[in-house]
């Protein structure tokens, strides 16, 4: 019984929400279109009192605790399956995270295109969700989201209806997004845990400025990725060219380290590369927020070989 006890506190939930929000990656955020005119306003963050359609079963996914207790490899869009899994007593979905935000929500929690189109009628913007799972003891079958076809259909309809579309992806690792050019905005959260929906809601409405960076590359095509082993012996022929180097010379959808913000940052060189007495090299830079919104930035340095 003690193994199944709920030991979470309010402080735990608050920390989980902060961590999930700060690690959410804003992949794309295009200018809004008003008719044929391009606005300086971006698709995100959402504005108060907007008519927002929220569509797709992934936006409202809940967890089946009994099934997860019975199968140690069972996973969902919030937690990984396997020995490292922690089962939350409850999870917040994306739809949960958008309630009480001053938005006028139009909800469709199925993967029916006709129901999604009904929700989009009269909406200023649409949020559509998708996800996939990962578990110990088995490889993922592919890099596509479970709701790929539904997302493609919704985005196509949204363009015809002139409704900007935001795609929220709940993922355990790299994915392919063949519909990405149709989306006005796109963000990803990697196994965000029990506060996933609240954290995504914080980012969508601008209560939190996204600062996450991709820990993996999202390839343009699944064939460009290293395929899972087909037998018990795995040959890593890429050797030191693993990680993002797998995609050297290939176009990618979103590169390792990519992540946008609602503000802009300026990088200034305080001191250019200098060789120190011990042979080490020193570079000093200053990062300054030059936008109108408070935010944080993760500086990145890449060394070639």
Coordinates of N, CA and C in Angstrom, one line a residue, residues 71-214:
X71 N 0.4 -2.8 -15.7 CA 1.5 -3.0 -16.7 C 2.6 -2.0 -16.5
X72 N 3.8 -2.5 -16.0 CA 4.8 -1.5 -15.7 C 5.4 -0.8 -16.9
X73 N 5.1 -1.2 -18.1 CA 5.6 -0.5 -19.3 C 4.5 0.4 -19.9
X74 N 3.3 0.5 -19.3 CA 2.3 1.3 -19.8 C 2.7 2.8 -19.7
X75 N 2.4 3.5 -20.8 CA 2.8 5.0 -20.8 C 1.7 5.8 -21.4
X76 N 1.8 7.1 -21.2 CA 0.8 8.0 -21.8 C 1.6 9.3 -22.3
X77 N 0.8 10.3 -22.6 CA 1.5 11.5 -23.1 C 2.1 12.3 -22.1
X78 N 2.0 11.9 -20.8 CA 2.6 12.7 -19.7 C 3.8 12.0 -19.0
X79 N 3.8 10.7 -19.0 CA 4.9 10.0 -18.4 C 5.4 8.8 -19.2
X80 N 6.6 8.4 -19.1 CA 7.2 7.3 -19.8 C 6.8 6.0 -19.2
X81 N 6.9 4.9 -19.9 CA 6.6 3.6 -19.4 C 7.9 3.0 -19.0
X82 N 7.9 2.2 -17.9 CA 9.1 1.5 -17.5 C 9.4 1.7 -16.0
X83 N 10.6 1.2 -15.7 CA 11.0 1.2 -14.3 C 11.2 2.6 -13.7
X84 N 11.4 3.6 -14.5 CA 11.6 5.0 -14.0 C 10.3 5.7 -13.9
X85 N 9.2 5.1 -14.2 CA 7.9 5.8 -14.3 C 7.4 6.2 -12.9
X86 N 6.9 7.4 -12.8 CA 6.1 7.8 -11.6 C 4.7 8.1 -12.0
X87 N 3.7 7.5 -11.4 CA 2.3 7.7 -11.8 C 1.7 8.8 -11.0
X88 N 1.3 9.9 -11.6 CA 0.7 11.0 -10.8 C -0.7 10.5 -10.4
X89 N -1.1 11.1 -9.2 CA -2.5 10.8 -8.8 C -3.5 11.4 -9.7
X90 N -3.2 12.5 -10.4 CA -4.0 13.1 -11.4 C -3.1 13.9 -12.4
X91 N -3.6 14.1 -13.6 CA -2.9 14.9 -14.5 C -3.8 16.0 -15.0
X92 N -3.2 17.1 -15.4 CA -3.9 18.2 -16.1 C -3.7 18.2 -17.6
X93 N -4.8 18.1 -18.3 CA -4.7 18.1 -19.8 C -4.6 19.5 -20.3
X94 N -4.3 19.6 -21.6 CA -4.2 20.9 -22.2 C -5.5 21.7 -22.1
X95 N -6.6 21.0 -22.2 CA -7.9 21.6 -22.1 C -8.1 22.1 -20.7
X96 N -7.7 21.3 -19.7 CA -7.8 21.7 -18.3 C -6.9 23.0 -18.1
X97 N -5.8 23.1 -18.7 CA -4.9 24.2 -18.5 C -5.4 25.5 -19.2
X98 N -6.4 25.4 -20.1 CA -6.9 26.6 -20.7 C -8.2 27.1 -20.1
X99 N -8.8 26.3 -19.2 CA -10.0 26.8 -18.4 C -9.6 27.9 -17.4
X100 N -10.5 28.8 -17.3 CA -10.2 29.9 -16.3 C -9.2 30.9 -16.7
X101 N -8.9 31.0 -18.0 CA -7.9 31.9 -18.5 C -8.4 33.1 -19.2
X102 N -9.7 33.4 -19.1 CA -10.3 34.5 -19.8 C -10.5 34.3 -21.2
X103 N -10.5 33.1 -21.7 CA -10.7 32.7 -23.1 C -12.2 32.2 -23.3
X104 N -12.7 32.4 -24.4 CA -14.0 31.8 -24.8 C -13.7 30.5 -25.6
X105 N -13.8 29.4 -24.9 CA -13.4 28.1 -25.4 C -14.6 27.4 -26.2
X106 N -14.2 26.8 -27.3 CA -15.1 26.0 -28.1 C -14.5 24.7 -28.2
X107 N -15.0 23.6 -27.5 CA -14.3 22.4 -27.3 C -14.9 21.2 -28.2
X108 N -13.9 20.4 -28.7 CA -14.2 19.2 -29.3 C -13.1 18.2 -29.0
X109 N -13.5 17.2 -28.1 CA -12.5 16.3 -27.6 C -12.5 15.0 -28.3
X110 N -13.0 14.9 -29.5 CA -12.8 13.7 -30.3 C -11.9 14.0 -31.4
X111 N -11.6 13.0 -32.2 CA -10.7 13.2 -33.4 C -11.6 13.2 -34.7
X112 N -12.8 13.7 -34.6 CA -13.7 13.9 -35.7 C -13.5 15.2 -36.4
X113 N -13.2 15.2 -37.6 CA -13.0 16.4 -38.4 C -14.2 17.3 -38.4
X114 N -15.4 16.7 -38.6 CA -16.6 17.5 -38.7 C -16.9 18.2 -37.3
X115 N -16.6 17.5 -36.2 CA -16.8 18.1 -34.9 C -15.8 19.2 -34.7
X116 N -14.6 19.0 -35.2 CA -13.5 20.1 -35.1 C -13.9 21.3 -35.9
X117 N -14.4 21.1 -37.1 CA -14.8 22.2 -38.0 C -16.0 23.0 -37.3
X118 N -16.9 22.3 -36.7 CA -18.0 22.9 -36.0 C -17.5 23.8 -34.8
X119 N -16.5 23.3 -34.1 CA -15.9 24.1 -33.1 C -15.1 25.3 -33.6
X120 N -14.6 25.2 -34.8 CA -13.8 26.3 -35.4 C -14.7 27.4 -36.0
X121 N -16.0 27.1 -36.2 CA -16.9 28.1 -36.8 C -17.0 29.2 -35.8
X122 N -16.6 30.4 -36.2 CA -16.7 31.6 -35.4 C -15.5 31.8 -34.5
X123 N -14.5 30.9 -34.5 CA -13.3 31.0 -33.6 C -12.3 31.9 -34.2
X124 N -11.5 32.6 -33.4 CA -10.4 33.4 -33.8 C -9.2 32.6 -34.1
X125 N -9.1 31.4 -33.4 CA -7.9 30.6 -33.4 C -8.2 29.2 -33.0
X126 N -7.4 28.2 -33.4 CA -7.7 26.9 -33.0 C -6.4 26.2 -32.4
X127 N -6.6 25.5 -31.4 CA -5.5 24.7 -30.8 C -5.8 23.2 -31.0
X128 N -4.9 22.5 -31.7 CA -5.1 21.1 -31.9 C -3.9 20.4 -31.3
X129 N -4.1 19.2 -30.7 CA -3.1 18.5 -30.0 C -2.8 17.1 -30.6
X130 N -1.6 16.7 -30.4 CA -1.2 15.3 -30.7 C -0.1 14.8 -29.8
X131 N 0.1 13.5 -29.8 CA 1.2 13.0 -29.0 C 1.6 11.6 -29.4
X132 N 2.5 11.1 -28.7 CA 3.0 9.7 -28.8 C 3.6 9.3 -27.6
X133 N 3.9 8.0 -27.4 CA 4.4 7.5 -26.2 C 5.7 6.7 -26.4
X134 N 6.4 6.4 -25.3 CA 7.6 5.7 -25.3 C 7.7 4.9 -24.0
X135 N 8.3 3.7 -24.1 CA 8.4 2.8 -22.9 C 9.7 2.0 -22.9
X136 N 10.1 1.7 -21.8 CA 11.3 0.8 -21.6 C 10.9 -0.6 -22.2
X137 N 11.8 -1.3 -22.7 CA 11.7 -2.7 -23.2 C 11.3 -2.8 -24.7
X138 N 10.9 -1.7 -25.3 CA 10.5 -1.7 -26.7 C 10.9 -0.4 -27.4
X139 N 11.1 -0.5 -28.7 CA 11.4 0.7 -29.5 C 10.0 1.3 -30.0
X140 N 10.1 2.6 -30.2 CA 8.9 3.2 -30.9 C 8.8 2.7 -32.3
X141 N 7.6 2.5 -32.8 CA 7.3 2.0 -34.1 C 7.8 3.0 -35.2
X142 N 7.6 4.3 -34.9 CA 7.9 5.4 -35.8 C 8.0 6.7 -35.1
X143 N 8.2 7.8 -35.9 CA 8.4 9.1 -35.3 C 7.1 10.0 -35.5
X144 N 6.1 9.4 -36.1 CA 4.9 10.2 -36.3 C 4.0 10.2 -35.1
X145 N 3.2 11.3 -34.9 CA 2.3 11.4 -33.8 C 1.1 10.5 -34.1
X146 N 0.5 10.0 -33.0 CA -0.7 9.1 -33.2 C -1.8 9.8 -33.9
X147 N -1.9 11.2 -33.8 CA -3.0 11.9 -34.4 C -2.6 12.7 -35.6
X148 N -1.5 12.2 -36.3 CA -1.0 12.9 -37.5 C -2.0 13.2 -38.5
X149 N -2.8 12.2 -38.9 CA -3.8 12.4 -40.0 C -4.9 13.5 -39.5
X150 N -5.3 13.4 -38.3 CA -6.3 14.3 -37.8 C -5.7 15.7 -37.8
X151 N -4.5 15.9 -37.4 CA -3.9 17.2 -37.4 C -3.8 17.8 -38.8
X152 N -3.4 16.9 -39.7 CA -3.3 17.4 -41.1 C -4.6 17.9 -41.6
X153 N -5.7 17.1 -41.3 CA -7.0 17.5 -41.7 C -7.5 18.8 -41.1
X154 N -7.2 18.9 -39.8 CA -7.6 20.2 -39.1 C -6.9 21.4 -39.6
X155 N -5.6 21.3 -39.9 CA -4.8 22.4 -40.4 C -5.3 22.8 -41.8
X156 N -5.6 21.8 -42.6 CA -6.1 22.1 -44.0 C -7.4 22.8 -43.9
X157 N -8.3 22.4 -43.0 CA -9.6 23.1 -42.8 C -9.4 24.5 -42.2
X158 N -8.5 24.6 -41.3 CA -8.3 25.9 -40.6 C -7.8 26.9 -41.7
X159 N -6.9 26.5 -42.6 CA -6.5 27.4 -43.6 C -7.6 27.9 -44.5
X160 N -8.5 26.9 -44.9 CA -9.6 27.3 -45.7 C -10.6 28.2 -45.0
X161 N -10.7 28.0 -43.6 CA -11.6 28.9 -42.8 C -10.9 30.1 -42.3
X162 N -9.6 30.3 -42.7 CA -8.8 31.5 -42.3 C -8.8 31.6 -40.7
X163 N -8.6 30.5 -40.1 CA -8.4 30.4 -38.6 C -7.0 30.0 -38.3
X164 N -6.2 30.9 -37.7 CA -4.8 30.5 -37.4 C -4.8 29.2 -36.5
X165 N -3.8 28.3 -36.7 CA -3.8 27.1 -35.9 C -2.5 26.9 -35.1
X166 N -2.7 26.5 -33.9 CA -1.6 26.2 -33.0 C -1.6 24.6 -32.8
X167 N -0.4 24.0 -33.0 CA -0.3 22.6 -32.8 C 0.5 22.4 -31.5
X168 N -0.1 21.7 -30.5 CA 0.6 21.3 -29.3 C 1.0 19.8 -29.4
X169 N 2.2 19.5 -29.2 CA 2.7 18.1 -29.3 C 3.2 17.7 -27.9
X170 N 2.7 16.5 -27.4 CA 3.2 15.9 -26.2 C 4.0 14.7 -26.5
X171 N 5.3 14.8 -26.4 CA 6.2 13.8 -27.0 C 7.2 13.3 -26.0
X172 N 7.8 12.1 -26.3 CA 8.9 11.5 -25.5 C 10.2 11.7 -26.1
X173 N 10.3 12.2 -27.3 CA 11.5 12.4 -28.0 C 11.3 13.0 -29.4
X174 N 12.2 12.7 -30.3 CA 12.1 13.3 -31.7 C 10.8 12.8 -32.4
X175 N 10.2 13.7 -33.2 CA 9.1 13.4 -34.0 C 9.3 14.0 -35.4
X176 N 8.5 13.5 -36.3 CA 8.4 14.2 -37.6 C 7.0 14.9 -37.7
X177 N 7.0 16.0 -38.3 CA 5.8 16.8 -38.4 C 5.5 17.3 -39.9
X178 N 5.0 16.4 -40.7 CA 4.9 16.7 -42.1 C 3.9 17.8 -42.4
X179 N 3.1 18.2 -41.4 CA 2.1 19.3 -41.6 C 2.6 20.6 -41.0
X180 N 3.9 20.7 -40.6 CA 4.4 21.8 -39.9 C 4.3 23.2 -40.7
X181 N 4.4 23.1 -42.0 CA 4.3 24.4 -42.8 C 2.8 24.9 -42.7
X182 N 1.9 24.1 -42.4 CA 0.5 24.6 -42.3 C 0.1 25.2 -41.0
X183 N 0.9 25.0 -40.0 CA 0.7 25.5 -38.6 C 1.1 26.9 -38.5
X184 N 0.3 27.7 -37.8 CA 0.7 29.1 -37.5 C 1.7 29.1 -36.3
X185 N 1.5 28.2 -35.4 CA 2.4 28.1 -34.2 C 2.5 26.6 -33.8
X186 N 3.6 26.3 -33.2 CA 3.8 24.9 -32.8 C 4.7 24.9 -31.6
X187 N 4.3 24.0 -30.6 CA 5.2 23.9 -29.4 C 5.2 22.4 -29.0
X188 N 6.2 22.1 -28.3 CA 6.4 20.7 -27.8 C 6.7 20.7 -26.3
X189 N 6.2 19.7 -25.6 CA 6.6 19.4 -24.2 C 6.9 17.9 -24.1
X190 N 8.1 17.7 -23.5 CA 8.6 16.3 -23.4 C 8.2 15.7 -22.0
X191 N 7.2 14.8 -22.0 CA 6.9 14.1 -20.8 C 6.8 15.0 -19.6
X192 N 5.9 16.0 -19.6 CA 5.8 17.0 -18.6 C 5.2 16.6 -17.3
X193 N 4.7 15.4 -17.2 CA 4.2 15.0 -15.9 C 2.8 15.5 -15.6
X194 N 2.5 15.5 -14.3 CA 1.1 15.8 -13.9 C 0.6 17.2 -14.2
X195 N 1.5 18.2 -14.3 CA 1.1 19.6 -14.5 C 1.3 20.0 -16.0
X196 N 1.4 19.0 -16.9 CA 1.6 19.3 -18.3 C 0.6 20.3 -18.8
X197 N -0.7 20.1 -18.6 CA -1.7 21.0 -19.2 C -1.6 22.4 -18.6
X198 N -1.4 22.5 -17.3 CA -1.3 23.8 -16.7 C -0.1 24.6 -17.2
X199 N 1.0 23.8 -17.4 CA 2.2 24.4 -17.9 C 2.0 24.9 -19.3
X200 N 1.4 24.1 -20.2 CA 1.2 24.5 -21.6 C 0.2 25.7 -21.6
X201 N -0.8 25.7 -20.8 CA -1.7 26.8 -20.7 C -1.0 28.1 -20.3
X202 N 0.0 28.0 -19.4 CA 0.8 29.2 -19.0 C 1.5 29.8 -20.2
X203 N 2.1 28.9 -21.0 CA 2.8 29.3 -22.2 C 1.9 29.9 -23.2
X204 N 0.7 29.2 -23.5 CA -0.2 29.6 -24.5 C -0.8 31.0 -24.3
X205 N -1.0 31.4 -23.0 CA -1.6 32.7 -22.7 C -0.6 33.7 -22.4
X206 N 0.7 33.3 -22.4 CA 1.8 34.3 -22.1 C 2.1 34.5 -20.7
X207 N 1.5 33.7 -19.7 CA 1.8 33.9 -18.3 C 3.3 33.5 -18.1
X208 N 3.8 32.6 -18.9 CA 5.2 32.2 -18.9 C 5.7 32.3 -20.3
X209 N 6.9 33.0 -20.4 CA 7.6 33.2 -21.7 C 8.4 31.9 -21.9
X210 N 8.1 31.2 -23.0 CA 8.9 29.9 -23.2 C 10.4 30.1 -23.4
X211 N 11.1 29.2 -22.8 CA 12.6 29.3 -22.9 C 13.2 27.9 -23.1
X212 N 12.4 26.9 -23.4 CA 13.0 25.6 -23.6 C 13.7 25.5 -25.0
X213 N 14.7 24.6 -25.0 CA 15.4 24.4 -26.3 C 15.3 22.9 -26.6
X214 N 15.3 22.5 -27.8 CA 15.2 21.1 -28.2 C 16.4 20.3 -27.7

